[in-house]
Short mmCIF file of C-alpha atoms in Angstrom, two decimals:
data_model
loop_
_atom_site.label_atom_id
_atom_site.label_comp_id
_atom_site.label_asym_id
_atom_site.label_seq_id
_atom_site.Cartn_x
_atom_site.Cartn_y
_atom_site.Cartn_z
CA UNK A 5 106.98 -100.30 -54.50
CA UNK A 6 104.83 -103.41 -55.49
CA UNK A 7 103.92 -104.40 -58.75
CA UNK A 8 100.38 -103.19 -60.47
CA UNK A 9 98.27 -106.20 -59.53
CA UNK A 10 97.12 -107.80 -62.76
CA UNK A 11 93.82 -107.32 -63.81
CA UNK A 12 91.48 -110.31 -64.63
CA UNK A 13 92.20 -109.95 -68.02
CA UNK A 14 95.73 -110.03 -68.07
CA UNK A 15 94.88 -113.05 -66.45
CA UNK A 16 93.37 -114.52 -68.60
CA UNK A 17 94.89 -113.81 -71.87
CA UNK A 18 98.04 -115.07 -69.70
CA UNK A 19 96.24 -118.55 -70.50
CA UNK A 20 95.13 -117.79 -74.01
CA UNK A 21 98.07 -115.74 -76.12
CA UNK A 22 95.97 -116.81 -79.09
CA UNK A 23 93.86 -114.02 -78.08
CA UNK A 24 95.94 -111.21 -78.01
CA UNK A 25 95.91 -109.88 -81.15
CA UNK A 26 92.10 -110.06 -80.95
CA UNK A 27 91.48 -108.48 -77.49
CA UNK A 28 94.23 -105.65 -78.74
CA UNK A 29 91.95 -104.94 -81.50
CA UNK A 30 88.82 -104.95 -78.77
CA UNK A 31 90.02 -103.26 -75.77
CA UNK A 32 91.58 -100.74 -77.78
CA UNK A 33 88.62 -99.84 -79.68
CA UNK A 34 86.30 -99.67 -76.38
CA UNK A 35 89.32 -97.25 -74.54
CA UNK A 36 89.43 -95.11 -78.47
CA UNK A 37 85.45 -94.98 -77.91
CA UNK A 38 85.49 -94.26 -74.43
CA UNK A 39 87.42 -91.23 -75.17
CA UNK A 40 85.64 -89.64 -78.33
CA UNK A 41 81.87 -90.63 -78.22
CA UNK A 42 79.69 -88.66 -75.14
CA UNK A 43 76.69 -91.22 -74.37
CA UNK A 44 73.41 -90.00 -75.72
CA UNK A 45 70.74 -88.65 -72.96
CA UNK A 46 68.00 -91.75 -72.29
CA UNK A 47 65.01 -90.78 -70.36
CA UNK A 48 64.86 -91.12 -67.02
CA UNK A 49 63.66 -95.03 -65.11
CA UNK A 50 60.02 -94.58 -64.86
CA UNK A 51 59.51 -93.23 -68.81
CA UNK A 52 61.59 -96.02 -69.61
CA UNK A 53 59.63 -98.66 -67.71
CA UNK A 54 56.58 -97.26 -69.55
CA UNK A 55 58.28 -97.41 -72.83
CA UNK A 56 59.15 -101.23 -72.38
CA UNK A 57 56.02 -102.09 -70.71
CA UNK A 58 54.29 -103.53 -73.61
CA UNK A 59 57.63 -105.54 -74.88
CA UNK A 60 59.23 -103.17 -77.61
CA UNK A 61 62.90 -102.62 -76.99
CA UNK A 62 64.39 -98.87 -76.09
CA UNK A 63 66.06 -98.79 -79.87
CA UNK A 64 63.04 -99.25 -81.60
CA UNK A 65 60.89 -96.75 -80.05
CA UNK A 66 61.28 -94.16 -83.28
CA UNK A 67 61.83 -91.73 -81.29
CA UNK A 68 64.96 -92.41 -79.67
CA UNK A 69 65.83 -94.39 -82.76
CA UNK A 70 66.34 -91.64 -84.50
CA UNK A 71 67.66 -89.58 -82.11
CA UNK A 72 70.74 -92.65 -81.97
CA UNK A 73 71.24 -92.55 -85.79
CA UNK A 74 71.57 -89.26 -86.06
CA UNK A 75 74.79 -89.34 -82.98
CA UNK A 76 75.88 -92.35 -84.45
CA UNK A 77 76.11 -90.73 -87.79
CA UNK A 78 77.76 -87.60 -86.48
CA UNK A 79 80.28 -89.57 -84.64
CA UNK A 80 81.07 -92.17 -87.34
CA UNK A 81 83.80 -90.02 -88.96
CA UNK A 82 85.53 -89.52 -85.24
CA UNK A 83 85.54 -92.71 -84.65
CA UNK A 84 87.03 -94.07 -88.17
CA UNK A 85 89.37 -91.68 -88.02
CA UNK A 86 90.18 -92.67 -84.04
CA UNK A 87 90.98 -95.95 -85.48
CA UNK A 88 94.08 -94.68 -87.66
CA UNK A 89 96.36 -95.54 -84.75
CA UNK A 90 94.63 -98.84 -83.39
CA UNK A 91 96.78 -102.27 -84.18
CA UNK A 92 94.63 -104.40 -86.45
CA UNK A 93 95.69 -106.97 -89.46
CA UNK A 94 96.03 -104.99 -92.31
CA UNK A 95 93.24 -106.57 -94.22
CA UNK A 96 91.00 -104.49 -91.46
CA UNK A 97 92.91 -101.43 -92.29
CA UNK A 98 92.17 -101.23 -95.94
CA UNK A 99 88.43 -101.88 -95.09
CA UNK A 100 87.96 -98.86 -92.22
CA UNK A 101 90.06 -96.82 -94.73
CA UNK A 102 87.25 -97.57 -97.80
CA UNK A 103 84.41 -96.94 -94.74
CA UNK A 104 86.29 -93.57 -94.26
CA UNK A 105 86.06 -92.44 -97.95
CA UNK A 106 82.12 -93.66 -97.88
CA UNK A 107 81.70 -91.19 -95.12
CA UNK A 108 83.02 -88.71 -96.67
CA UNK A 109 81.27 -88.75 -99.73
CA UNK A 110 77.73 -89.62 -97.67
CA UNK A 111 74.48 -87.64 -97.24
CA UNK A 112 74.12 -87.53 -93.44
CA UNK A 113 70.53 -89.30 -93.74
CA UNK A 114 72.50 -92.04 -95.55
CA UNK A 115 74.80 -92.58 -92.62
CA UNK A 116 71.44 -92.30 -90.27
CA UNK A 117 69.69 -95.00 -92.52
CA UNK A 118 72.53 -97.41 -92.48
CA UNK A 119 72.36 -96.80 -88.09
CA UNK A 120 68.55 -97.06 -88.47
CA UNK A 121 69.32 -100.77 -90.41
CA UNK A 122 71.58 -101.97 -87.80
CA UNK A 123 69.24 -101.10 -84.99
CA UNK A 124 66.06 -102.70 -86.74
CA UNK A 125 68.25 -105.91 -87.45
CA UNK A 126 67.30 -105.18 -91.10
CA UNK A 127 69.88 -107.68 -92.67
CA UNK A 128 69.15 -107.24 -96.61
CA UNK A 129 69.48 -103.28 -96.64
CA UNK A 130 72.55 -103.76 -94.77
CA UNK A 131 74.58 -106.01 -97.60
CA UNK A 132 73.12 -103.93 -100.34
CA UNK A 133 74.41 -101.03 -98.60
CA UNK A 134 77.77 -102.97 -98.04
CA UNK A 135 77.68 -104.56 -101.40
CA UNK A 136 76.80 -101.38 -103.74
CA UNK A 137 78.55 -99.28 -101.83
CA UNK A 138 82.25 -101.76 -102.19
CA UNK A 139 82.14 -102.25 -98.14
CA UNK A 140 83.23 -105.00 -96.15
CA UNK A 141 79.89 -105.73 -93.97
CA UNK A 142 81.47 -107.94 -91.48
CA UNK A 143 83.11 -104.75 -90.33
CA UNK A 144 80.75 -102.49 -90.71
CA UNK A 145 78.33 -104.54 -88.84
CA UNK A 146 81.34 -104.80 -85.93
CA UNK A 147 82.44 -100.83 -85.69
CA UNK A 148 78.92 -99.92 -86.58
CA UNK A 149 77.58 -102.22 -82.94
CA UNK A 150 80.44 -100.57 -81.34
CA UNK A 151 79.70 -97.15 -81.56
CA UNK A 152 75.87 -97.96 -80.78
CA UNK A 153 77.19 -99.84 -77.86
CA UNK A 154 79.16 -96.50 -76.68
CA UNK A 155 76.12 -93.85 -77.34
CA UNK A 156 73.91 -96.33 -74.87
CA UNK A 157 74.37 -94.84 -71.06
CA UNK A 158 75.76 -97.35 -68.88
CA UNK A 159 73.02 -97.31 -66.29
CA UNK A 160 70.64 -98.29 -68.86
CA UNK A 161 72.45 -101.75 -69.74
CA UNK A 162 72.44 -102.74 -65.79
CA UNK A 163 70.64 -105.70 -65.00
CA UNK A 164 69.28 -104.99 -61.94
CA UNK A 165 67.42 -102.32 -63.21
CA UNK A 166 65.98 -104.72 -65.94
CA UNK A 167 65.45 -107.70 -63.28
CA UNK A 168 63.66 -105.43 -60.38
CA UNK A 169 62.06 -102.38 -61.30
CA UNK A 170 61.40 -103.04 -65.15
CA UNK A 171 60.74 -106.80 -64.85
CA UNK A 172 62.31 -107.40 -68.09
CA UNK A 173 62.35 -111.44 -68.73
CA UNK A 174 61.98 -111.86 -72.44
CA UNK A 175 64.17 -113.49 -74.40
CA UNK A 176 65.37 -110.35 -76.16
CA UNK A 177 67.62 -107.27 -75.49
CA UNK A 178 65.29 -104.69 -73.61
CA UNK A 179 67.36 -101.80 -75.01
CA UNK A 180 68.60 -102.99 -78.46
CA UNK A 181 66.00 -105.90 -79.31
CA UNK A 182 68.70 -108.62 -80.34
CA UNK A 183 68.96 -111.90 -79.10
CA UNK A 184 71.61 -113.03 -76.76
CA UNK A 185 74.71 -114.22 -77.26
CA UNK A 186 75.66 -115.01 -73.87
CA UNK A 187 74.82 -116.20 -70.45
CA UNK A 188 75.37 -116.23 -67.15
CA UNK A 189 74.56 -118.24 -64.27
CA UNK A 190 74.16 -116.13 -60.67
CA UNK A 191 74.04 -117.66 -57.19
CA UNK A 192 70.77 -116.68 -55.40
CA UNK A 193 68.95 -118.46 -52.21
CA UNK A 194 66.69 -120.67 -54.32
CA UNK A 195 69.54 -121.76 -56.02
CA UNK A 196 70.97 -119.93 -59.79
CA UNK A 197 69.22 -117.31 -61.74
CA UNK A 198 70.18 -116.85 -65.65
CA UNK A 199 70.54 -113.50 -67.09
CA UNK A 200 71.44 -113.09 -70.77
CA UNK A 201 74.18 -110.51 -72.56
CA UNK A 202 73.89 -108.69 -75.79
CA UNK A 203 76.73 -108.51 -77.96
CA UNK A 204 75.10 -105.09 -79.45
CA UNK A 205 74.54 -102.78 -76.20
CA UNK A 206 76.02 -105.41 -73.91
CA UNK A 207 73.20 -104.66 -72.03
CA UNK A 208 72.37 -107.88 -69.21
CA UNK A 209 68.96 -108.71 -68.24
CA UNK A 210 66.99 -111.87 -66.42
CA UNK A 211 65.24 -114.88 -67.96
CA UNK A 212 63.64 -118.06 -66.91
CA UNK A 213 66.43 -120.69 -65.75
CA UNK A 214 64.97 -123.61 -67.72
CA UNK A 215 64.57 -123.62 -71.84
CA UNK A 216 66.67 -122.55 -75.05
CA UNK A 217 66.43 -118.85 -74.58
CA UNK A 218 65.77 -118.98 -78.69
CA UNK A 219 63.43 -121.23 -79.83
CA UNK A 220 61.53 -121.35 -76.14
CA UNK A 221 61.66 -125.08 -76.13
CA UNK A 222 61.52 -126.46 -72.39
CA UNK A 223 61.40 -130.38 -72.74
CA UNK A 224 65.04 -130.90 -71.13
CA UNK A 225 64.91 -134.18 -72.73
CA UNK A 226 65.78 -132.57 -75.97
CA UNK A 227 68.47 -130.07 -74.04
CA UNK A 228 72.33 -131.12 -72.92
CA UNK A 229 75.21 -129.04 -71.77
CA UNK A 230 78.57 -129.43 -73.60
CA UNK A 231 82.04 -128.36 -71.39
CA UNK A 232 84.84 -127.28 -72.58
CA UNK A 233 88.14 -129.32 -71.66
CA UNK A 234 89.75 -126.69 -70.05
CA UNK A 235 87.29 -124.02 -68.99
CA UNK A 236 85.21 -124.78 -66.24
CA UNK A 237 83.84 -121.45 -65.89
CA UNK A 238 82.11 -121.72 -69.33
CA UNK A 239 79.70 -124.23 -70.81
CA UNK A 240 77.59 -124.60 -73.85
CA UNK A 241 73.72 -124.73 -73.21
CA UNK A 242 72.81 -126.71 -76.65
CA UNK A 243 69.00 -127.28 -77.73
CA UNK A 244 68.91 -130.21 -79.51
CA UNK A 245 65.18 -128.51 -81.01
CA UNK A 246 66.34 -125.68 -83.04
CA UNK A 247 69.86 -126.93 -83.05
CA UNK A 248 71.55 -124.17 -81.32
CA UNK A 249 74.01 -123.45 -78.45
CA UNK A 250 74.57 -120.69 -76.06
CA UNK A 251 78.21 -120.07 -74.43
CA UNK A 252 77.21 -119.56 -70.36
CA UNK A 253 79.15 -118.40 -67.57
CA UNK A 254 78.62 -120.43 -64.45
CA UNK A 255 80.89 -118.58 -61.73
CA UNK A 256 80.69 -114.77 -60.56
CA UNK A 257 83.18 -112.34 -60.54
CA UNK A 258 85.11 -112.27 -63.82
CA UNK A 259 81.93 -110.91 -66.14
CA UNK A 260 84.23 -108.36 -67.97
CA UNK A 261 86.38 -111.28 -69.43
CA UNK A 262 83.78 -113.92 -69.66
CA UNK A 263 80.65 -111.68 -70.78
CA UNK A 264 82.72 -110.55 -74.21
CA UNK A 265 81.57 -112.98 -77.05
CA UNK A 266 85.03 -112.34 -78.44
CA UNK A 267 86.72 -113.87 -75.15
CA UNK A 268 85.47 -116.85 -75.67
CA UNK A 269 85.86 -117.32 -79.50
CA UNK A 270 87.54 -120.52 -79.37
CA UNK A 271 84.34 -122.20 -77.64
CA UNK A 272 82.36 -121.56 -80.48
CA UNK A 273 84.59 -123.82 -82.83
CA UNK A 274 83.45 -126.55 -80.08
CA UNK A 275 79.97 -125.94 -81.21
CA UNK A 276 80.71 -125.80 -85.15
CA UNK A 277 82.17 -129.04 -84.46
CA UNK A 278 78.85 -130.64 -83.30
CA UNK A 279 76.98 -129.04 -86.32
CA UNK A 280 75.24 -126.40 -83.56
CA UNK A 281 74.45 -122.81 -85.38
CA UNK A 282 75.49 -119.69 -83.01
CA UNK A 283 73.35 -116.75 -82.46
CA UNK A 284 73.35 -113.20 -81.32
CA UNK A 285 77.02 -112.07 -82.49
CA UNK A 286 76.80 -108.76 -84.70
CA UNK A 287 78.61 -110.13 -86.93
CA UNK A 288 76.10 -112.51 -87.94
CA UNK A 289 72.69 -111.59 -89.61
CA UNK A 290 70.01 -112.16 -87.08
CA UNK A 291 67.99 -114.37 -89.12
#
C-alpha cells in the first residue's frame, strides 16, 4: 500500500516547525467547529445581491444580524466546552475556562450583544465587556470570529459569486464588513486580478489591481513591495501613504495554507520591522 500523500499543509509546516503548535491550536479548532456548529440558513443569491446592492455588508443587515447572535450565542457554550480537549498553552486554557464560567452565569441577550459587538466592529463595548467582566479579549475576539466564521455557509464566502453575479469590488468584506487582511494575486488573460480575504468569515472577493486596498491611495510612487527571503509565494504590498502593508499571495493553488493570516505570522514581524501597522486580523481592533 502507498503512503497517504501529504497534504499542502503538511508541506508546509514541514518548512516551518515554528508553526506547529500554532496551526495545532487552528486546525483543531476549525475540525472541533466543523463538527458541533450547523451553518445558519442565508437567503438565497438574488435576495442577497439585493441586500448588498447599495454597499452594506450581509452581517449588518439587522436582520440577519440578529438572527447570527442569537446561533452564535446558543452555540458559544458547545463550543467552549468542545475546546476542553484541544492542545493549547496553558495560559489559553485558564482564559476559555474563565469565558466558560461567564457563559454560564450570562443572560442570553448578553451573549447576543457581545456577537452583535463583534459583528459591528464595535471595539470599546468589546474591552469593557472583556475588562468588567475579568476576560481576556484577545481571545474572545479569536474564538468569538471563529464561531461567526463557522455559522457563515460556505457558498456565501466564494468569490466567484462576489466577482460575477454580485459585482462586489469594495474594499471591504461583503458578508462581514471588515477589512482585509490578505491577498491574492490570480492569473487571468489580461494579466493578474487581486481578490482580498477576511480573517473574520474568510470570505474572498475582487478589487481593483492597483492602490492600498485601505487608505485608496493609487500614486504607485508612494507604493513598494517588500519580499520575504525565503517565500516567494508571499509578498508585502506596503503604502508608504497610510503606512500600512498587506501580506499577498502571488501563485495559485495552495490558498488553504497561504490564505490563513496565522500561516504567515512570521511575515508580519518583517513589517513591524519597517515601522508598517497591520490591518484586518481579529485580533486587532479595527480602528
Amino acid at each position: 500500500m502507498k503512503p497517504a500523500k501529504k497534504s499542502t499543509m503538511d508541506e508546509y509546516l514541514k518548512k516551518h516547525p515554528f508553526l506547529k503548535e500554532t496551526a495545532g491550536l487552528h486546525l483543531g479548532l476549525e475540525k472541533i467547529l466543523s463538527q458541533l456548529v450547523k451553518p445558519v440558513s442565508f437567503p438565497e443569491k438574488a435576495d442577497l445581491i439585493a441586500y448588498t446592492k447599495e454597499g452594506l455588508p450581509l452581517l449588518q443587515q439587522a436582520g440577519l444580524q440578529k438572527r447570527m447572535a442569537e446561533a452564535a450565542a446558543a452555540g458559544l457554550g458547545s463550543m467552549l466546552a468542545g475546546l476542553n480537549d484541544l492542545m493549547a498553552p496553558a495560559m489559553m486554557k485558564a482564559a476559555i475556562e474563565k469565558w466558560q464560567e461567564w457563559a454560564v452565569q450570562a443572560e442570553p441577550e448578553t451573549i447576543q450583544h457581545f456577537f452583535g459587538f463583534l459583528m459591528r466592529q464595535e471595539d470599546g463595548e468589546i474591552h469593557e465587556l472583556a475588562e468588567t467582566n475579568q476576560l481576556n479579549e484577545t481571545m474572545i475576539r479569536f474564538l468569538g470570529w471563529a464561531l461567526i466564521d463557522a455559522l457563515v455557509p460556505a457558498r456565501v464566502k466564494d468569490s466567484s459569486f462576489w466577482e460575477h453575479e454580485a459585482k462586489w469590488k469594495r474594499n471591504y468584506c461583503p458578508v462581514c464588513g471588515r477589512q482585509a487582511a490578505l491577498a491574492q494575486l490570480r492569473k487571468e488573460q489580461q494579466g493578474r486580478a487581486r481578490y482580498l480575504s477576511c480573517d473574520g468569515c474568510h470570505t474572498v472577493w475582487p478589487h481593483k489591481r492597483i492602490g492600498c486596498v485601505y487608505c485608496q491611495n493609487i500614486d504607485l510612487k508612494k507604493m513598494h513591495i517588500l519580499e520575504p527571503e525565503g517565500e516567494p509565494e508571499m509578498r508585502l504590498d506596503v503604502c508608504d501613504e497610510c503606512h500600512t502593508y498587506l501580506k499577498t499571495y502571488n501563485e495559485e493553488g495552495a490558498e488553504d495554507v497561504y490564505l490563513r493570516d496565522w500561516a504567515t505570522i512570521h511575515l508580519d514581524l518583517l513589517g513591524e520591522e519597517q515601522g508598517l501597522r497591520k490591518k484586518g486580523s481579529v485580533l486587532l481592533a479595527s480602528e
